[in-house]
mmCIF file of C-alpha atoms (C1' of nucleotides) in Angstrom:
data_model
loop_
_atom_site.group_PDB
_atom_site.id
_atom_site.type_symbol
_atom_site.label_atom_id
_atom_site.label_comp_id
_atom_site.label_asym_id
_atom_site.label_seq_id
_atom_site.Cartn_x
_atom_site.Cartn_y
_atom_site.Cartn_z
ATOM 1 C CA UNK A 6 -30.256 -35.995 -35.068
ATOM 2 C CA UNK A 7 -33.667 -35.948 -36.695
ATOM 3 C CA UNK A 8 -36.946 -35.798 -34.539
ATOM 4 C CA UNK A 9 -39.132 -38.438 -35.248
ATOM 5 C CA UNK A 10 -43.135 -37.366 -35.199
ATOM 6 C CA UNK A 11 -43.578 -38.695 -31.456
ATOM 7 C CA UNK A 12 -40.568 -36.701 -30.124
ATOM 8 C CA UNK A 13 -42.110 -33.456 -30.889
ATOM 9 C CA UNK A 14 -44.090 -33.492 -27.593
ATOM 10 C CA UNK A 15 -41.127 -34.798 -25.691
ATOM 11 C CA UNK A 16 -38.812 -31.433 -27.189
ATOM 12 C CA UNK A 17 -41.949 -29.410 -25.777
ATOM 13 C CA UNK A 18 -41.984 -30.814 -22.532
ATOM 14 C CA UNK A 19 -38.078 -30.358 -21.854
ATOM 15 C CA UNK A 20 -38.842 -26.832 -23.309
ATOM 16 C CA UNK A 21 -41.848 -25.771 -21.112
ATOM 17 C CA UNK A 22 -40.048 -27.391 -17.888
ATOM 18 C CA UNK A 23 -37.398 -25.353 -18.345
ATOM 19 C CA UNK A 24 -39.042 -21.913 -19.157
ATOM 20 C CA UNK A 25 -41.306 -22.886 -15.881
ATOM 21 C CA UNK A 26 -38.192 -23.359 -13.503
ATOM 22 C CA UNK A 27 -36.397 -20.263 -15.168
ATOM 23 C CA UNK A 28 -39.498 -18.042 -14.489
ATOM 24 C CA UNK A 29 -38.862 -19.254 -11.025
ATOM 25 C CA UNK A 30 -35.700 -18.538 -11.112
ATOM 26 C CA UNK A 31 -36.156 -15.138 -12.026
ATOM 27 C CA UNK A 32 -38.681 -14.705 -9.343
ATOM 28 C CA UNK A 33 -36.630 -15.357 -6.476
ATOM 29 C CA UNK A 34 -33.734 -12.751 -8.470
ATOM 30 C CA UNK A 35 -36.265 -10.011 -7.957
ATOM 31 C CA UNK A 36 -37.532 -11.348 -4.303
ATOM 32 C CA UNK A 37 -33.484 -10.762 -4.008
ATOM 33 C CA UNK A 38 -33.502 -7.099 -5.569
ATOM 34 C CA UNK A 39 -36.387 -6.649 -3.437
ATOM 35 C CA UNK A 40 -35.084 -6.975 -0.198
ATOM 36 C CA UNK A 41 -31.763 -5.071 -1.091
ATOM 37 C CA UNK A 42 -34.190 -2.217 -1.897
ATOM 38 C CA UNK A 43 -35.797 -2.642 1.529
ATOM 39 C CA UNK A 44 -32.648 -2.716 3.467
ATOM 40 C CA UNK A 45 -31.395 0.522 1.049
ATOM 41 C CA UNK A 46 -34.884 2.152 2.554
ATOM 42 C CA UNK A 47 -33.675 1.136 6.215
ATOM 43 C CA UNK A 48 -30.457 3.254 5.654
ATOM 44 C CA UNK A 49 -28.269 0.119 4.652
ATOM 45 C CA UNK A 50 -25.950 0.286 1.650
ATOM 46 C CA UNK A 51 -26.627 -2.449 -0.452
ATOM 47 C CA UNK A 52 -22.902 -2.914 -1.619
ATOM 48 C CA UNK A 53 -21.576 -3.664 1.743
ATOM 49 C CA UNK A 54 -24.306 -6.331 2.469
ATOM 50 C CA UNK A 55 -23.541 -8.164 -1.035
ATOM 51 C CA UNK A 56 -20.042 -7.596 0.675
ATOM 52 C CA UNK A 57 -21.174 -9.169 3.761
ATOM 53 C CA UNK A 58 -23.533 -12.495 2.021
ATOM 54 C CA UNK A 59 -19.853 -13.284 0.032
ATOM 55 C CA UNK A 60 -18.117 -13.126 2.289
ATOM 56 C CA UNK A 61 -20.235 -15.615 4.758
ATOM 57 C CA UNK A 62 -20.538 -18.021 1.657
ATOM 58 C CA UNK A 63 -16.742 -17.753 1.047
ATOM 59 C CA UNK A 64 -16.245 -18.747 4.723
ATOM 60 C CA UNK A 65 -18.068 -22.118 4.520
ATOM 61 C CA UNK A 66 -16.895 -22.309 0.646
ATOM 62 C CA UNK A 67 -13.369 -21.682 2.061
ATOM 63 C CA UNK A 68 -13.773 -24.609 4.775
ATOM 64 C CA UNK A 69 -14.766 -26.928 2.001
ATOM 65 C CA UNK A 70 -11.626 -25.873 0.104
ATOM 66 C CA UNK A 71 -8.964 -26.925 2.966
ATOM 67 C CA UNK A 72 -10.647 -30.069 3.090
ATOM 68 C CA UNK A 73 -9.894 -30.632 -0.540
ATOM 69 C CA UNK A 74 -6.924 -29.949 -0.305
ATOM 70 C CA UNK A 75 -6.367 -31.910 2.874
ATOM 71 C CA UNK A 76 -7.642 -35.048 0.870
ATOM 72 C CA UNK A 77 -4.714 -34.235 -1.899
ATOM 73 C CA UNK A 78 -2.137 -34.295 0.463
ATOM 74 C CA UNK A 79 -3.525 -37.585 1.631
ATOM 75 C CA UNK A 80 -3.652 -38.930 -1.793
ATOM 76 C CA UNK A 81 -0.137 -37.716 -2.259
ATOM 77 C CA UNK A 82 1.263 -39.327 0.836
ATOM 78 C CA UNK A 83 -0.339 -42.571 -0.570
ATOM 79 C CA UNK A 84 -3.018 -42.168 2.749
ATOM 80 C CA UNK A 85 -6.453 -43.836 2.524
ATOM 81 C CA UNK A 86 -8.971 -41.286 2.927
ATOM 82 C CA UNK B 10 -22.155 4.062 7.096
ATOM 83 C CA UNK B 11 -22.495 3.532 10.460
ATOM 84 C CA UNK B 12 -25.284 0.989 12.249
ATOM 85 C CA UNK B 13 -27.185 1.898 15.843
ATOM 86 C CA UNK B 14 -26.697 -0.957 18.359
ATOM 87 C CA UNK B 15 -30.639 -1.576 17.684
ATOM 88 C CA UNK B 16 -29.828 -2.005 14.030
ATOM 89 C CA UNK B 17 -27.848 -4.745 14.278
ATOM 90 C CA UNK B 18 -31.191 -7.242 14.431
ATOM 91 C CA UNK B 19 -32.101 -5.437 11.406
ATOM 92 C CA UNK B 20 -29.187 -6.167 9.325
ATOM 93 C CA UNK B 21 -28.969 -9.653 10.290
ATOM 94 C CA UNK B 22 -32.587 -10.107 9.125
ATOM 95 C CA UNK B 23 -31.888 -9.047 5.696
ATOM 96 C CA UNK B 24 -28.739 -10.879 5.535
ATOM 97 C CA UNK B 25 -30.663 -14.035 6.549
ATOM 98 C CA UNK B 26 -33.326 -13.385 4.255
ATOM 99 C CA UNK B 27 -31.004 -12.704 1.185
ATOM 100 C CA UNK B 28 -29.272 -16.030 2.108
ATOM 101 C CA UNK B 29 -32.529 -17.963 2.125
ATOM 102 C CA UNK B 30 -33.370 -16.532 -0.995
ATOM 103 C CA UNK B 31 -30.395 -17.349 -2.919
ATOM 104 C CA UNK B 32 -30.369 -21.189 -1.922
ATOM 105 C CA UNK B 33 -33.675 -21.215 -3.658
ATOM 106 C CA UNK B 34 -32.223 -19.825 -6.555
ATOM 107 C CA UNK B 35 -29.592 -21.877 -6.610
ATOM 108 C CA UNK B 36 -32.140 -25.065 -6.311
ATOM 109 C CA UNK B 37 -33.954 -23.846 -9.119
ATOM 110 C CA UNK B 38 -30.771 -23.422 -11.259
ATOM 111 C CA UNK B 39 -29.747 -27.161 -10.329
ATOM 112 C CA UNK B 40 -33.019 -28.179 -11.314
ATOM 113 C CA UNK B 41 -33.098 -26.365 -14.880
ATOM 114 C CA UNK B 42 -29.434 -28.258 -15.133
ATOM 115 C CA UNK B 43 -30.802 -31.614 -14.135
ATOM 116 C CA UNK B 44 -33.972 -30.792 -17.224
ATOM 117 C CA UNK B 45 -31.075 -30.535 -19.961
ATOM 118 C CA UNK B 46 -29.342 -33.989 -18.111
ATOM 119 C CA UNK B 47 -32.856 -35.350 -18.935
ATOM 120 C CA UNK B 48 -32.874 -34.114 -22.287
ATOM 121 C CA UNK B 49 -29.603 -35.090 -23.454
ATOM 122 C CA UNK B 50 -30.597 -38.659 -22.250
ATOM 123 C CA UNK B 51 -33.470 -38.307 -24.306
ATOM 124 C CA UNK B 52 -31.149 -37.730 -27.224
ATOM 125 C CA UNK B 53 -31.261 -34.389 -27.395
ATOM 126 C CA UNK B 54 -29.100 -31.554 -28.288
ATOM 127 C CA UNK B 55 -28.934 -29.593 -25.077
ATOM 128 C CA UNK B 56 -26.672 -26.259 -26.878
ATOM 129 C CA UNK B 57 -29.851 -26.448 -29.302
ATOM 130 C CA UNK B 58 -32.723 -26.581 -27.087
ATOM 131 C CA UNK B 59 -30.871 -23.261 -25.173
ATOM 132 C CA UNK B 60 -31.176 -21.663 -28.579
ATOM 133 C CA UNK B 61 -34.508 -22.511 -28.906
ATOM 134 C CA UNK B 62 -35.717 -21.555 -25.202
ATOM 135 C CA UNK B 63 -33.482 -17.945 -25.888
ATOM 136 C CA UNK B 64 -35.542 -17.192 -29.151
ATOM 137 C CA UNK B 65 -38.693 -17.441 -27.293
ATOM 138 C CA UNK B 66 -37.700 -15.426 -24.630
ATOM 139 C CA UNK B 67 -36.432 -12.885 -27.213
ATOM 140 C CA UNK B 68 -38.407 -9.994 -28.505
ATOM 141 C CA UNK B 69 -39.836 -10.552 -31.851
ATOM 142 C CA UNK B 70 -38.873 -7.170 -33.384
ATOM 143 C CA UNK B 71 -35.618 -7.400 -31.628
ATOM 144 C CA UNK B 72 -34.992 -10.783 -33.053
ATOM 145 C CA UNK B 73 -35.407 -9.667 -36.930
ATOM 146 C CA UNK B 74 -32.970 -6.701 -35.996
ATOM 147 C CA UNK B 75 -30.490 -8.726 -34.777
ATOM 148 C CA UNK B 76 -30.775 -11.137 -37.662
ATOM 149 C CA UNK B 77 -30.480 -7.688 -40.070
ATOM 150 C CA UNK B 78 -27.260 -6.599 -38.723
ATOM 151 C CA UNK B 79 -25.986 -10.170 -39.144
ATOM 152 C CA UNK B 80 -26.790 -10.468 -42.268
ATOM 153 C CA UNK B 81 -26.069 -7.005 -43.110
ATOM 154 C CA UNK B 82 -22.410 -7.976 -41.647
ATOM 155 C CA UNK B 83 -22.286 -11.343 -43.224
ATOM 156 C CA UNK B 84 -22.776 -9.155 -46.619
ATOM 157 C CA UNK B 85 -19.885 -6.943 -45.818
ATOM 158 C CA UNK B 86 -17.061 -9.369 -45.365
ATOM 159 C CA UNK B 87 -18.278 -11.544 -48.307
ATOM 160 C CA UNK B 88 -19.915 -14.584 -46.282
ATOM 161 C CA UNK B 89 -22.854 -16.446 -47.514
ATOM 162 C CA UNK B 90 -26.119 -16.589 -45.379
ATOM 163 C CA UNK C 17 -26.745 0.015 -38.253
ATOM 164 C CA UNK C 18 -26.097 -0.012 -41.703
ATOM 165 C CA UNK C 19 -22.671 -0.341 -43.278
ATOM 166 C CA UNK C 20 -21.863 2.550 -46.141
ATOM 167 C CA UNK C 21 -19.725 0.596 -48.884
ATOM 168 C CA UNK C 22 -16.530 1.971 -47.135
ATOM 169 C CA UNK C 23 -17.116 0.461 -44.397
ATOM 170 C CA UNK C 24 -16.877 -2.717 -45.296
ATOM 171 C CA UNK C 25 -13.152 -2.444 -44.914
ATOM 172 C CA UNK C 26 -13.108 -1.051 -41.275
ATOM 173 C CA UNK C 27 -15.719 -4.044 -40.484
ATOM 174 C CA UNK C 28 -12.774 -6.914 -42.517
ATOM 175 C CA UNK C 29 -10.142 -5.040 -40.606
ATOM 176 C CA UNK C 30 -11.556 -5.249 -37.037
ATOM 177 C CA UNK C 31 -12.357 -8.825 -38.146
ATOM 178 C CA UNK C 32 -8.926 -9.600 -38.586
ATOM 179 C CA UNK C 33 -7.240 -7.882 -36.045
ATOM 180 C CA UNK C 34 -9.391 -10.191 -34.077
ATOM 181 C CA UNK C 35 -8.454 -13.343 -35.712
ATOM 182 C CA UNK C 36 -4.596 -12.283 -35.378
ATOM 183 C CA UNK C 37 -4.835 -11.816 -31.816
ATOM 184 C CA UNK C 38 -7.142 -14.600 -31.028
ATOM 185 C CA UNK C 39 -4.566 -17.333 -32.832
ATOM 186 C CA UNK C 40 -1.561 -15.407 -30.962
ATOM 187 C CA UNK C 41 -3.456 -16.607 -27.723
ATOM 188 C CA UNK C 42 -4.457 -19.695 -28.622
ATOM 189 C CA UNK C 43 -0.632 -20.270 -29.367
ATOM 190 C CA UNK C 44 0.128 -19.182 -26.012
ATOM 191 C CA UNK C 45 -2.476 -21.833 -24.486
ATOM 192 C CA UNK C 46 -0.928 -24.658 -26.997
ATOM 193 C CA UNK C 47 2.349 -23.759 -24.990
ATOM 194 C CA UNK C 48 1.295 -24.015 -21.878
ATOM 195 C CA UNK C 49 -0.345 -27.308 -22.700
ATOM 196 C CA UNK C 50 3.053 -28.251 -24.291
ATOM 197 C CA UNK C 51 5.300 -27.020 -20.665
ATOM 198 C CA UNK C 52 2.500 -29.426 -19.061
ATOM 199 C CA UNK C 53 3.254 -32.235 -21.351
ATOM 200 C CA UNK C 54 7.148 -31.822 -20.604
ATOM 201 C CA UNK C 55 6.686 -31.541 -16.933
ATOM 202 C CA UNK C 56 4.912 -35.146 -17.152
ATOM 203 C CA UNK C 57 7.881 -36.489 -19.350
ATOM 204 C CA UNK C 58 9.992 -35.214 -16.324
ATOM 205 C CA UNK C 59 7.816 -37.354 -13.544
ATOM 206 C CA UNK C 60 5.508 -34.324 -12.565
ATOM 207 C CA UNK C 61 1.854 -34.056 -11.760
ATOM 208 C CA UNK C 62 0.402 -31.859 -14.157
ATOM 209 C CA UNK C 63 -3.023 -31.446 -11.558
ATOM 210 C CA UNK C 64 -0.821 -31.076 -8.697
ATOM 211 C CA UNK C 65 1.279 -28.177 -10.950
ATOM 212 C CA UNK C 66 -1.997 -27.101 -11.505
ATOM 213 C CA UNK C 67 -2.837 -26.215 -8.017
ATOM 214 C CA UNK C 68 0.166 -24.494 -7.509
ATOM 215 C CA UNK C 69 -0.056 -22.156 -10.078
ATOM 216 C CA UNK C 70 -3.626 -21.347 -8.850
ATOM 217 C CA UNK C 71 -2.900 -21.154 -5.260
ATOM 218 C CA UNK C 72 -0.262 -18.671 -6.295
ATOM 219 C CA UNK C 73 -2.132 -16.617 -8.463
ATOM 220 C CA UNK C 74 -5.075 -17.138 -5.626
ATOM 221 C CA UNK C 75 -2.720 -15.465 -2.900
ATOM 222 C CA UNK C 76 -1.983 -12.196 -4.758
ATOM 223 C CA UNK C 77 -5.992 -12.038 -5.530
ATOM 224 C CA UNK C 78 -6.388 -12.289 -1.656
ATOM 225 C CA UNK C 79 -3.861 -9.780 -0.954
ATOM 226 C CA UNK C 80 -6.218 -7.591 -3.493
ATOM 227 C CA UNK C 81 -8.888 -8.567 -1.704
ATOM 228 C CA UNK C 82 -7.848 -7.739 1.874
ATOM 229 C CA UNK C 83 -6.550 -5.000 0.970
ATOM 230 C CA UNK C 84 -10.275 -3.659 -1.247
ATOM 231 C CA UNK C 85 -11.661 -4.805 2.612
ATOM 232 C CA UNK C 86 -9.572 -2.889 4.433
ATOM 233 C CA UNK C 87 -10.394 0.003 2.015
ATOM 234 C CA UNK C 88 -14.312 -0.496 2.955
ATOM 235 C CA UNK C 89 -13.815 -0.288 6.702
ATOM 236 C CA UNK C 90 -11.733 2.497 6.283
ATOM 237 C CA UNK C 91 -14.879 4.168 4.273
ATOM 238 C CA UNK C 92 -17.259 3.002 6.928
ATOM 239 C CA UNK C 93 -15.237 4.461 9.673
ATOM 240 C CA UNK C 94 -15.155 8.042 7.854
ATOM 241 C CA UNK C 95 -11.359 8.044 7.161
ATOM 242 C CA UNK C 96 -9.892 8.786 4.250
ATOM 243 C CA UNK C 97 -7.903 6.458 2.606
ATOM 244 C CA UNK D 8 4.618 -38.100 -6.239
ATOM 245 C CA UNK D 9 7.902 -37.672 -4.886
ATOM 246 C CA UNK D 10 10.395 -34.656 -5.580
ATOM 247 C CA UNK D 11 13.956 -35.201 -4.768
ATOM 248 C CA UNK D 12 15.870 -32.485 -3.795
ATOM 249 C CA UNK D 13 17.726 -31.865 -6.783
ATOM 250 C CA UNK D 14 14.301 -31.741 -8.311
ATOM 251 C CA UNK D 15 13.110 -28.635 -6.773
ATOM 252 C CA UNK D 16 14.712 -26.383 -9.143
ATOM 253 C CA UNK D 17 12.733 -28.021 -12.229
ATOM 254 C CA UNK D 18 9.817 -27.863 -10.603
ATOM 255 C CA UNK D 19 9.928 -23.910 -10.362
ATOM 256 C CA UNK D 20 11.205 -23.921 -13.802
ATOM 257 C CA UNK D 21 8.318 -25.231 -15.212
ATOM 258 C CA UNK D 22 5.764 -23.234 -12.999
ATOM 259 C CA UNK D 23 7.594 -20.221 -13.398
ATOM 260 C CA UNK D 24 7.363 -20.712 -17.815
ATOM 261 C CA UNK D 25 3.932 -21.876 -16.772
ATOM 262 C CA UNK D 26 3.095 -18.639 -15.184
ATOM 263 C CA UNK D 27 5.024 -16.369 -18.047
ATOM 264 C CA UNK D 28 2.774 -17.867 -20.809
ATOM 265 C CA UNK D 29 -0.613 -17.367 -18.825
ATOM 266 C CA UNK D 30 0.523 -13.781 -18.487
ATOM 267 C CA UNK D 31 1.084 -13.064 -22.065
ATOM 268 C CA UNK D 32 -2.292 -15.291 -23.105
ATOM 269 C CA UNK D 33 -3.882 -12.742 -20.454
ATOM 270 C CA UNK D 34 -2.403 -9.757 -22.328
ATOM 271 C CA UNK D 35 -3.340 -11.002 -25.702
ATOM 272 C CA UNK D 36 -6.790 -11.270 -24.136
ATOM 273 C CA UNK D 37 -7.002 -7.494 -23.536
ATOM 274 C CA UNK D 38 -5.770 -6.441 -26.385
ATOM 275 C CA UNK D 39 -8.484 -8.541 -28.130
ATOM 276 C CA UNK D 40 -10.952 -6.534 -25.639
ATOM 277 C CA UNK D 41 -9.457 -3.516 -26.907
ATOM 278 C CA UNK D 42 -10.222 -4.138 -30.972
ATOM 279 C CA UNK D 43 -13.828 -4.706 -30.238
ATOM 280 C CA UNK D 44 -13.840 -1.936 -27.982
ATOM 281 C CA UNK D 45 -12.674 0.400 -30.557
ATOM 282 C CA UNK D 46 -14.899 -1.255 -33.419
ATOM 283 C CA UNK D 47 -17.724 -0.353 -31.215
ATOM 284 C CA UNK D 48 -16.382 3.256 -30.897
ATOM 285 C CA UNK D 49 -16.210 2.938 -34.978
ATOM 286 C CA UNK D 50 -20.025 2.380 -34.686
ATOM 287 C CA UNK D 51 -20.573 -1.869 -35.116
ATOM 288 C CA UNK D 52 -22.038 -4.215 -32.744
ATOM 289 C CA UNK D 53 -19.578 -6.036 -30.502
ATOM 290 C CA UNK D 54 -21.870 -9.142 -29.826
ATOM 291 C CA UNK D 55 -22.253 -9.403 -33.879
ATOM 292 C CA UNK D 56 -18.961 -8.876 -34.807
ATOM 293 C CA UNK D 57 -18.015 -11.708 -32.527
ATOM 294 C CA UNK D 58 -20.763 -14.443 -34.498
ATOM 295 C CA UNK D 59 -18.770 -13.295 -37.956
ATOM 296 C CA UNK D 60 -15.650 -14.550 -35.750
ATOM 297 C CA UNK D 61 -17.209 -16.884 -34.538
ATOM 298 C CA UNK D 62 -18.519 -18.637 -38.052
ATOM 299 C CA UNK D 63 -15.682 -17.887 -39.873
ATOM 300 C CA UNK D 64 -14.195 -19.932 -37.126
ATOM 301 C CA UNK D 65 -16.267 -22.778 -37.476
ATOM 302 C CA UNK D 66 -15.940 -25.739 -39.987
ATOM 303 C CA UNK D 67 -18.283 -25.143 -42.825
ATOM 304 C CA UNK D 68 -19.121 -28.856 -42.502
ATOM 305 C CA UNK D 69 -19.858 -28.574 -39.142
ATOM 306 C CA UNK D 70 -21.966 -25.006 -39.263
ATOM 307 C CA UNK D 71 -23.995 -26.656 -41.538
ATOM 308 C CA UNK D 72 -25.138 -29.348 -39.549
ATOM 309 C CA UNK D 73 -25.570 -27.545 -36.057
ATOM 310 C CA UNK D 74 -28.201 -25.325 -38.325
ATOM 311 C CA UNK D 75 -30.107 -28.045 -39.809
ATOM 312 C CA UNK D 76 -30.543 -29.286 -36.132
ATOM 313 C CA UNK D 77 -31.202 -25.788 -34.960
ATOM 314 C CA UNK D 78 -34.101 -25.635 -38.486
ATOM 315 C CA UNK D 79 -35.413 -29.243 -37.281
ATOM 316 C CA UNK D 80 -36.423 -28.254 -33.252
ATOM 317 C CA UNK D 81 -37.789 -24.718 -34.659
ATOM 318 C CA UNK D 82 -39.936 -27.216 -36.952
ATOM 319 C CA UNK D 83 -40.686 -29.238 -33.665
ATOM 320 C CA UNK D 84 -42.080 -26.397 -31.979
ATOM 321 C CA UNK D 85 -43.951 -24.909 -34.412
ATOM 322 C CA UNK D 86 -41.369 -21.494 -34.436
ATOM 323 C CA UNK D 87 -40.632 -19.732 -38.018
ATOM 324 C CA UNK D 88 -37.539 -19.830 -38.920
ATOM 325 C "C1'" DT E 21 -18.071 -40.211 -22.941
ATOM 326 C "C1'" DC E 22 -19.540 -37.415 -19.227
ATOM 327 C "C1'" DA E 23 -19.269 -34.711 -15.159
ATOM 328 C "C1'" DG E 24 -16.636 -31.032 -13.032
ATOM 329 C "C1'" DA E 25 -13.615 -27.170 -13.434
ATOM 330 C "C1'" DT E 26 -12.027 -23.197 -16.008
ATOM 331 C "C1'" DA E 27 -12.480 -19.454 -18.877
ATOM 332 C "C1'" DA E 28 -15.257 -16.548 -22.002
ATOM 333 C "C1'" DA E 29 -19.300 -13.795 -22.949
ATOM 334 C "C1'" DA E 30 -23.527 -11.408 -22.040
ATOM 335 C "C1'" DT E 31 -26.213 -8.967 -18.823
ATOM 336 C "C1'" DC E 32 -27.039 -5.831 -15.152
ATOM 337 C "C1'" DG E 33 -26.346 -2.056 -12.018
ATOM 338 C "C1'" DC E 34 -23.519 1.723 -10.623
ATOM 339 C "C1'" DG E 35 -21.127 6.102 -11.159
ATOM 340 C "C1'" DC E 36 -19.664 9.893 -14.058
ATOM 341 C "C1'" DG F 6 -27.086 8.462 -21.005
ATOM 342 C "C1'" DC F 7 -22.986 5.978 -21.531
ATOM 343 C "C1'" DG F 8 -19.104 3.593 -20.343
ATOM 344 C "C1'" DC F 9 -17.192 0.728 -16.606
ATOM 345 C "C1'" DG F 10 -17.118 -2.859 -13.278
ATOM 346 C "C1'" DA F 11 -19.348 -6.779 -11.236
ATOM 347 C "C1'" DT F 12 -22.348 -10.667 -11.492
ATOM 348 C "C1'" DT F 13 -24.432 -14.277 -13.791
ATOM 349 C "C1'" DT F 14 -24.668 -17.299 -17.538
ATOM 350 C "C1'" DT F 15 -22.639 -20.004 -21.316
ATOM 351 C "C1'" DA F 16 -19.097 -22.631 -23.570
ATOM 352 C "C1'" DT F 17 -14.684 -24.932 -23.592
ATOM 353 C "C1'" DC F 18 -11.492 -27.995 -21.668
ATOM 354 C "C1'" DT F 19 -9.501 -31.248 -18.530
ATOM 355 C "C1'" DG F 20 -9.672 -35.505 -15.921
ATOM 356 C "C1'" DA F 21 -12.242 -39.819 -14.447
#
DNA sequence: TCAGATAAAATCGCGC
DNA sequence: GCGCGATTTTATCTGA
């Protein structure tokens, strides 16, 4: 693909968006860090609440997952869903 | 490690704030996705423009090392640059 | 890192080693493709055999994981294990 | 779909052939894990050695053009190459 | 062809 | 301080 004069600006712009919304990103990574160092300071081990935060995401990621596979074995039987 | 019946509060503030946290993270991520969506429509090489926003990120000096030992390698098993 | 002229060997030989294995896996994915295509011939799902490979594989990761749990409460309750 | 009965035993056939394969793709996997493992112990760079795979890899044809892109949006934003 | 899923790779934090 | 394990990120591949 070749950039045509007018495109360089457009390259830029998908560039700086991105950089923007990944310095964001990165933010709220340390805002995370942060408060795992807080709750270490509290006399919480860190590990076990990481433990605890997958383990409530796997729960509602888990529902998700049996309703999946509910639909397949709807599909399979020929079922509308 | 063991958690005082006043604790628990404690513990399910940090939780909660970890969680809160993380959606934003994950937001931002979607959103950085959704900029490369944009700029493949745009006709754009999204693999490229991740090589592109990587070299900025990267340390100068770092950079011309790494390109050294590549080339340094390149030289060793016979491959052009 | 620089490469003394006998290295270059050690670098070509790592190199291939690499290569050798790599194809040997790829071959093993081209087969499994290939026991996918013969399963269609014989009036299977692929997706569906799919699924049941990963739900197998999935319930001796749980058992892992349960087990890793278990291990944690046993830490947080002062027992050995 | 629909499995007769007589059918059951070809459908564990093929997962079961399915499952053997992954296995040995998994243990070609390590050992590949192990060679750059060791050539790091010999003194190179992992992440280098694996862009000399990587381009040898890599249709000449094909290299050449993902690098004139790559040369064209370092143009567009102003970046040495 | 493109989005979604899967697997590979790099990065980061922990423990020795 | 380094290797190891886990997490996150990137790339490949399958299916629509």
């Amino acid at each position: 693909m070749e950039i045509g004069n007018n495109e360089e600006g457009h390259l830029r712009s998908f560039v700086e968006r991105i950089e923007s919304l990944e310095e964001e990103k990165a933010a709220r990574a340390d805002d995370i860090k942060e408060v795992y160092g807080e709750a270490k300071s509290s006399g919480f081990d860190p590990p076990t609440i990481r433990k605890i935060v997958a383990r409530r995401k796997k729960d509602s990621a888990k529902l998700a997952e049996e309703e999946a596979i509910f639909a397949i074995y709807l599909k399979a039987m020929g079922m509308a869903a």
